[in-house]
Short mmCIF file of C-alpha atoms in Angstrom, two decimals:
data_model
loop_
_atom_site.label_atom_id
_atom_site.label_comp_id
_atom_site.label_asym_id
_atom_site.label_seq_id
_atom_site.Cartn_x
_atom_site.Cartn_y
_atom_site.Cartn_z
CA MET A 1 -8.80 -5.42 -28.91
CA LYS A 2 -9.76 -6.34 -25.35
CA ALA A 3 -10.11 -3.56 -22.79
CA ILE A 4 -11.50 -3.08 -19.28
CA ALA A 5 -14.21 -0.43 -18.99
CA VAL A 6 -16.08 1.01 -16.02
CA GLN A 7 -19.66 0.07 -16.85
CA ALA A 8 -20.96 1.26 -13.47
CA PHE A 9 -19.03 3.28 -10.89
CA GLY A 10 -18.88 1.89 -7.37
CA SER A 11 -17.81 -1.68 -6.62
CA PRO A 12 -15.17 -3.64 -8.58
CA GLU A 13 -18.01 -5.60 -10.16
CA GLY A 14 -18.75 -2.51 -12.23
CA LEU A 15 -15.71 -3.31 -14.38
CA ALA A 16 -16.22 -5.36 -17.53
CA VAL A 17 -14.23 -6.75 -20.45
CA VAL A 18 -15.19 -4.99 -23.69
CA ASP A 19 -14.10 -5.22 -27.32
CA LEU A 20 -12.88 -1.98 -28.88
CA PRO A 21 -11.52 -1.11 -32.31
CA ASP A 22 -7.74 -0.97 -32.52
CA PRO A 23 -6.75 2.65 -31.78
CA GLU A 24 -4.66 4.80 -34.09
CA PRO A 25 -2.14 7.26 -32.69
CA GLY A 26 -2.61 10.89 -33.62
CA PRO A 27 0.10 13.51 -34.14
CA GLY A 28 2.71 13.31 -31.39
CA GLN A 29 1.42 9.95 -30.19
CA VAL A 30 2.48 6.30 -30.38
CA LEU A 31 0.72 2.96 -30.13
CA VAL A 32 2.15 0.61 -27.52
CA THR A 33 1.39 -3.11 -27.60
CA THR A 34 1.13 -3.61 -23.86
CA GLU A 35 2.96 -6.32 -21.96
CA ALA A 36 2.30 -4.99 -18.45
CA ILE A 37 -0.29 -2.58 -17.04
CA GLY A 38 0.04 -0.97 -13.64
CA VAL A 39 -2.96 -1.03 -11.29
CA GLY A 40 -2.77 2.11 -9.17
CA GLY A 41 -4.58 3.63 -6.25
CA VAL A 42 -5.97 6.39 -8.46
CA ASP A 43 -7.61 3.70 -10.61
CA ALA A 44 -9.50 2.46 -7.57
CA VAL A 45 -10.56 5.99 -6.60
CA ILE A 46 -11.85 6.70 -10.13
CA ARG A 47 -13.63 3.34 -10.30
CA SER A 48 -15.35 4.03 -6.97
CA GLY A 49 -17.03 7.10 -8.42
CA ALA A 50 -15.40 9.48 -5.94
CA LEU A 51 -14.07 11.65 -8.79
CA ALA A 52 -17.30 11.88 -10.79
CA ALA A 53 -17.16 15.66 -10.55
CA TYR A 54 -14.07 15.58 -12.78
CA GLY A 55 -16.06 14.27 -15.73
CA PHE A 56 -15.52 10.50 -15.60
CA ARG A 57 -18.41 8.69 -17.26
CA PRO A 58 -19.48 5.05 -17.79
CA GLY A 59 -17.33 3.44 -20.45
CA HIS A 60 -14.16 4.99 -19.03
CA ILE A 61 -11.04 2.86 -19.50
CA LEU A 62 -8.86 2.86 -16.38
CA GLY A 63 -5.07 2.75 -16.22
CA GLY A 64 -2.33 5.38 -16.27
CA GLU A 65 0.87 3.49 -17.03
CA VAL A 66 1.86 0.65 -19.34
CA ALA A 67 5.01 -1.02 -20.59
CA GLY A 68 5.45 -2.76 -23.89
CA THR A 69 6.66 -2.24 -27.44
CA VAL A 70 6.00 0.72 -29.72
CA THR A 71 4.32 -0.65 -32.85
CA VAL A 72 3.00 2.49 -34.57
CA VAL A 73 4.12 6.13 -34.46
CA GLY A 74 1.96 9.13 -35.30
CA ASP A 75 2.88 12.17 -37.33
CA GLY A 76 5.77 14.14 -35.93
CA VAL A 77 7.14 11.27 -33.83
CA ASP A 78 10.70 10.06 -34.30
CA PRO A 79 10.43 6.71 -36.14
CA ALA A 80 13.38 5.45 -34.08
CA TRP A 81 10.80 4.65 -31.36
CA LEU A 82 9.37 1.84 -33.51
CA GLY A 83 10.12 -1.56 -32.04
CA ARG A 84 11.53 -0.17 -28.79
CA ARG A 85 10.54 -1.42 -25.34
CA VAL A 86 9.14 1.50 -23.37
CA TRP A 87 7.31 2.69 -20.30
CA ALA A 88 4.46 5.02 -21.25
CA PHE A 89 1.95 7.24 -19.46
CA THR A 90 -1.67 7.17 -20.61
CA GLY A 91 -2.99 9.84 -18.23
CA THR A 92 -6.10 9.34 -16.12
CA GLY A 93 -7.17 6.41 -18.28
CA GLY A 94 -6.59 4.33 -21.36
CA GLY A 95 -4.13 1.80 -19.95
CA TYR A 96 -6.26 -1.31 -19.26
CA VAL A 97 -6.02 -2.37 -22.91
CA GLU A 98 -4.09 -4.66 -25.23
CA ARG A 99 -2.90 -1.70 -27.30
CA ALA A 100 -2.55 1.72 -25.71
CA VAL A 101 -2.13 5.20 -27.16
CA ALA A 102 0.33 7.47 -25.36
CA ALA A 103 1.98 10.80 -25.99
CA ALA A 104 5.50 10.32 -27.33
CA ASP A 105 6.89 12.88 -24.89
CA THR A 106 6.02 10.55 -21.98
CA LEU A 107 8.02 7.59 -23.28
CA VAL A 108 10.99 6.23 -21.37
CA ALA A 109 13.11 3.50 -22.97
CA LEU A 110 13.48 0.44 -20.77
CA PRO A 111 16.90 -0.92 -19.84
CA GLU A 112 17.49 -4.30 -21.46
CA THR A 113 17.38 -6.19 -18.17
CA LEU A 114 14.24 -4.50 -16.75
CA THR A 115 11.01 -6.43 -17.24
CA PRO A 116 7.77 -4.69 -18.24
CA VAL A 117 6.19 -5.86 -14.96
CA ASP A 118 8.96 -4.20 -12.95
CA ALA A 119 8.72 -1.07 -15.09
CA VAL A 120 5.06 -0.40 -14.22
CA THR A 121 5.68 -1.35 -10.59
CA LEU A 122 8.54 1.10 -10.20
CA GLY A 123 7.47 3.77 -12.70
CA SER A 124 4.81 6.23 -11.55
CA SER A 125 5.22 5.21 -7.91
CA GLY A 126 8.94 5.93 -7.90
CA MET A 127 8.58 9.18 -9.81
CA VAL A 128 5.78 10.49 -7.57
CA ALA A 129 7.64 9.47 -4.40
CA HIS A 130 10.78 11.27 -5.59
CA PHE A 131 9.04 14.55 -6.35
CA ALA A 132 6.79 14.38 -3.28
CA LEU A 133 9.85 14.14 -1.04
CA ARG A 134 11.34 17.10 -2.90
CA HIS A 135 8.07 19.01 -2.54
CA ALA A 136 8.27 18.40 1.22
CA HIS A 137 11.88 19.70 1.28
CA PHE A 138 12.89 16.48 2.99
CA ALA A 139 16.62 16.69 3.82
CA ASP A 140 19.36 14.42 5.11
CA GLY A 141 19.14 13.94 8.85
CA GLU A 142 15.42 14.67 9.06
CA SER A 143 12.76 12.24 10.22
CA LEU A 144 9.93 11.08 7.98
CA LEU A 145 6.58 9.40 8.65
CA ILE A 146 4.95 7.72 5.65
CA ARG A 147 1.24 7.19 6.20
CA GLY A 148 -0.12 4.22 4.26
CA ALA A 149 3.27 2.86 3.29
CA ALA A 150 2.29 -0.58 1.94
CA GLY A 151 1.19 0.72 -1.47
CA GLY A 152 3.36 1.50 -4.46
CA ILE A 153 4.15 5.14 -3.60
CA GLY A 154 4.80 4.37 0.06
CA ILE A 155 7.15 1.49 -0.71
CA MET A 156 9.13 3.63 -3.13
CA ALA A 157 9.25 6.52 -0.65
CA VAL A 158 10.67 4.18 2.01
CA GLN A 159 13.43 3.11 -0.34
CA LEU A 160 14.23 6.55 -1.75
CA ALA A 161 14.32 8.23 1.66
CA GLY A 162 15.95 5.39 3.54
CA LYS A 163 19.50 6.73 3.35
CA ALA A 164 18.53 10.25 4.38
CA GLY A 165 17.17 9.77 7.90
CA ALA A 166 14.85 7.91 10.24
CA ILE A 167 11.86 6.51 8.36
CA ALA A 168 8.66 5.62 10.23
CA VAL A 169 5.67 4.00 8.53
CA THR A 170 2.05 3.27 9.33
CA THR A 171 0.64 -0.05 8.21
CA SER A 172 -2.03 -2.58 9.11
CA SER A 173 -0.11 -5.61 10.39
CA PRO A 174 3.21 -6.72 11.91
CA GLU A 175 3.89 -8.81 8.80
CA ARG A 176 3.64 -5.79 6.54
CA GLY A 177 5.69 -3.82 9.02
CA GLN A 178 8.52 -6.33 8.82
CA ARG A 179 8.49 -6.21 5.04
CA LEU A 180 8.74 -2.43 5.21
CA ARG A 181 11.64 -2.73 7.67
CA ASP A 182 13.37 -4.99 5.16
CA LEU A 183 13.02 -2.18 2.60
CA GLY A 184 14.47 0.48 4.90
CA ALA A 185 11.90 1.59 7.47
CA THR A 186 13.29 2.08 10.96
CA GLN A 187 10.01 2.33 12.90
CA VAL A 188 6.59 0.72 12.36
CA LEU A 189 3.36 2.21 13.71
CA ASN A 190 -0.26 1.15 13.45
CA ARG A 191 -2.62 2.84 11.01
CA ASP A 192 -3.41 5.60 13.51
CA GLY A 193 0.28 6.43 13.95
CA ASP A 194 0.06 5.80 17.70
CA GLY A 195 3.30 6.55 19.50
CA PRO A 196 5.09 9.39 21.29
CA ASP A 197 7.44 10.42 18.49
CA THR A 198 7.07 13.37 16.15
CA TYR A 199 8.59 13.94 12.73
CA ASP A 200 9.91 16.63 10.45
CA VAL A 201 7.84 15.44 7.48
CA VAL A 202 4.65 13.40 7.11
CA LEU A 203 4.04 12.00 3.64
CA ASP A 204 0.34 11.09 3.53
CA ILE A 205 -0.93 8.72 0.84
CA ALA A 206 -4.29 8.04 2.50
CA ALA A 207 -5.81 11.42 3.48
CA GLY A 208 -9.40 10.69 4.61
CA PRO A 209 -11.09 11.55 7.92
CA ALA A 210 -7.99 10.83 10.03
CA LEU A 211 -5.71 13.31 8.25
CA PRO A 212 -6.03 16.18 10.81
CA ALA A 213 -4.74 13.95 13.62
CA PHE A 214 -1.38 13.70 11.88
CA PHE A 215 -0.61 17.40 12.31
CA ALA A 216 0.08 16.47 15.94
CA LYS A 217 2.81 14.11 14.68
CA LEU A 218 4.85 17.02 13.28
CA ASN A 219 7.82 18.72 14.88
CA PRO A 220 7.95 22.54 14.92
CA ASN A 221 8.38 23.73 11.31
CA GLY A 222 7.16 20.31 10.16
CA ARG A 223 5.54 19.69 6.79
CA LEU A 224 2.64 17.40 5.89
CA VAL A 225 2.27 16.62 2.19
CA VAL A 226 -0.68 14.69 0.78
CA VAL A 227 0.08 12.63 -2.32
CA GLY A 228 -3.01 10.42 -2.45
CA VAL A 229 -6.62 10.16 -1.33
CA VAL A 230 -7.15 6.41 -1.17
CA GLY A 231 -8.89 6.95 2.19
CA GLY A 232 -11.16 9.66 0.81
CA GLU A 233 -11.17 13.42 1.26
CA PRO A 234 -10.29 14.95 4.65
CA PRO A 235 -12.89 16.81 6.72
CA ALA A 236 -13.77 20.24 5.37
CA ASP A 237 -12.44 21.91 8.53
CA PHE A 238 -9.11 20.01 8.68
CA GLY A 239 -7.19 23.29 8.49
CA ARG A 240 -8.41 24.20 11.97
CA GLU A 241 -5.70 21.94 13.39
CA LEU A 242 -3.04 24.07 11.70
CA PHE A 243 -4.34 27.21 13.41
CA THR A 244 -4.60 25.42 16.74
CA ALA A 245 -0.86 24.74 16.41
CA PHE A 246 -0.08 28.20 15.01
CA ARG A 247 3.04 28.76 17.14
CA ARG A 248 4.66 25.55 15.78
CA SER A 249 4.78 26.98 12.21
CA LEU A 250 3.47 23.85 10.54
CA SER A 251 2.96 23.59 6.78
CA PHE A 252 0.43 21.68 4.69
CA ALA A 253 0.61 20.94 0.97
CA VAL A 254 -0.76 18.62 -1.67
CA PHE A 255 1.37 17.21 -4.46
CA SER A 256 0.46 16.03 -7.95
CA ALA A 257 3.00 14.97 -10.55
CA ASP A 258 0.90 16.93 -13.07
CA SER A 259 2.76 20.01 -11.82
CA ILE A 260 6.12 18.60 -12.97
CA PRO A 261 7.29 19.06 -16.60
CA TRP A 262 7.65 15.82 -18.55
CA THR A 263 11.34 16.46 -19.21
CA ASP A 264 11.93 16.26 -15.45
CA ARG A 265 9.59 13.29 -14.99
CA ARG A 266 11.32 11.29 -17.72
CA ALA A 267 14.73 11.99 -16.20
CA VAL A 268 13.63 10.69 -12.80
CA LEU A 269 11.93 7.65 -14.34
CA ALA A 270 15.12 6.77 -16.20
CA ASP A 271 17.10 7.13 -12.95
CA VAL A 272 14.62 4.89 -11.09
CA PHE A 273 14.82 2.21 -13.79
CA ALA A 274 18.61 2.36 -13.86
CA ALA A 275 18.81 2.12 -10.06
CA ALA A 276 16.61 -0.98 -10.16
CA THR A 277 18.91 -2.67 -12.68
CA ARG A 278 21.84 -1.99 -10.32
CA GLY A 279 19.97 -3.58 -7.42
CA GLU A 280 19.58 -0.29 -5.57
CA LEU A 281 15.74 -0.30 -5.69
CA THR A 282 13.40 -3.25 -5.25
CA SER A 283 10.30 -3.81 -7.36
CA VAL A 284 7.59 -5.11 -5.01
CA VAL A 285 4.97 -6.95 -7.07
CA HIS A 286 2.00 -8.26 -5.12
CA GLU A 287 0.60 -10.32 -7.99
CA VAL A 288 0.47 -10.52 -11.77
CA LEU A 289 -3.02 -11.18 -13.15
CA PRO A 290 -4.48 -11.46 -16.65
CA LEU A 291 -6.11 -8.29 -17.97
CA GLU A 292 -9.47 -10.07 -17.83
CA ASP A 293 -9.08 -10.41 -14.04
CA ALA A 294 -9.20 -6.66 -13.38
CA VAL A 295 -12.27 -7.16 -11.16
CA ALA A 296 -10.27 -9.51 -8.92
CA ALA A 297 -7.39 -7.00 -8.82
CA HIS A 298 -9.71 -4.22 -7.65
CA ARG A 299 -11.35 -6.48 -5.07
CA LYS A 300 -7.93 -7.16 -3.57
CA MET A 301 -7.21 -3.44 -3.43
CA ARG A 302 -10.58 -2.68 -1.88
CA ASP A 303 -10.08 -5.37 0.76
CA GLY A 304 -6.63 -4.12 1.73
CA GLU A 305 -4.86 -7.28 0.61
CA VAL A 306 -2.24 -5.65 -1.59
CA PHE A 307 1.37 -5.05 -0.58
CA GLY A 308 3.14 -3.31 -3.45
CA ARG A 309 1.53 -3.31 -6.89
CA ILE A 310 -0.79 -5.56 -8.84
CA VAL A 311 0.09 -5.79 -12.53
CA LEU A 312 -2.22 -6.85 -15.36
CA THR A 313 -0.92 -8.61 -18.45
CA PRO A 314 -2.84 -8.94 -21.73
CA SER A 315 -3.35 -12.47 -22.99
CA GLU A 316 -1.73 -11.54 -26.32
CA SER A 317 1.57 -10.74 -24.59
#
């Protein structure tokens, strides 16, 4: 089968098409013939080499979520999954392939009217946004600032939080700002978050060197939750800002969906997919590209061109 491997970490040009043997699912696993593959921010961070300390090596296959049809089930897996259209989680890699192995306990059946492309656009992004807002204890009537809102998680957070309170976003252009307003944002700021207002919650998808400045955007008892590091790690002394504002009782947290049991994740994914079929959530697809064009997809992400999600589709689909 065709797959996309990281031959050299760094630029998108380090990605290459490779031929691999067809995989076989082990106990508790299934084989999914992929029809759509989500391209996520974490893929770009891994490809860049920023997470080398976590054991990623040349030859790594990127991709954490796919949608397609279950064609083989491993030992201990309910055979009723065979032939079903599903969303599946492949972890920190293994998704940029024509046939992907996934744990059966991550599978979510797709509604009949939901396309595979929409499934991987809504899937992880919607689930992470849901639990990140819960982690921040975001409540009705509170104000929320989403930093880096033009990506998949940010767009889903705008939509999920839109009915609860005032939603501000940071983004890079008026055009993107208008698109975010159309999805539910009530205020658009530049990337630095310039403006006089403060907020009860900051949901930060970028992190990076500018993170400490956003503590000043919090109201007393405000919470800043980091859900992504597409801008890199924050300065080592970023916590100093919290102590400078000690009397305002600010809170800082990071959130990873790895801390959520799969039973809860699957329930939220099913709710997200169902809401999309009812027209309550919008799938924002930037572009659909062939699997072989993964380099082009990562260039677009690196250059800040992407609004929403890029999706890869295998040529066999």
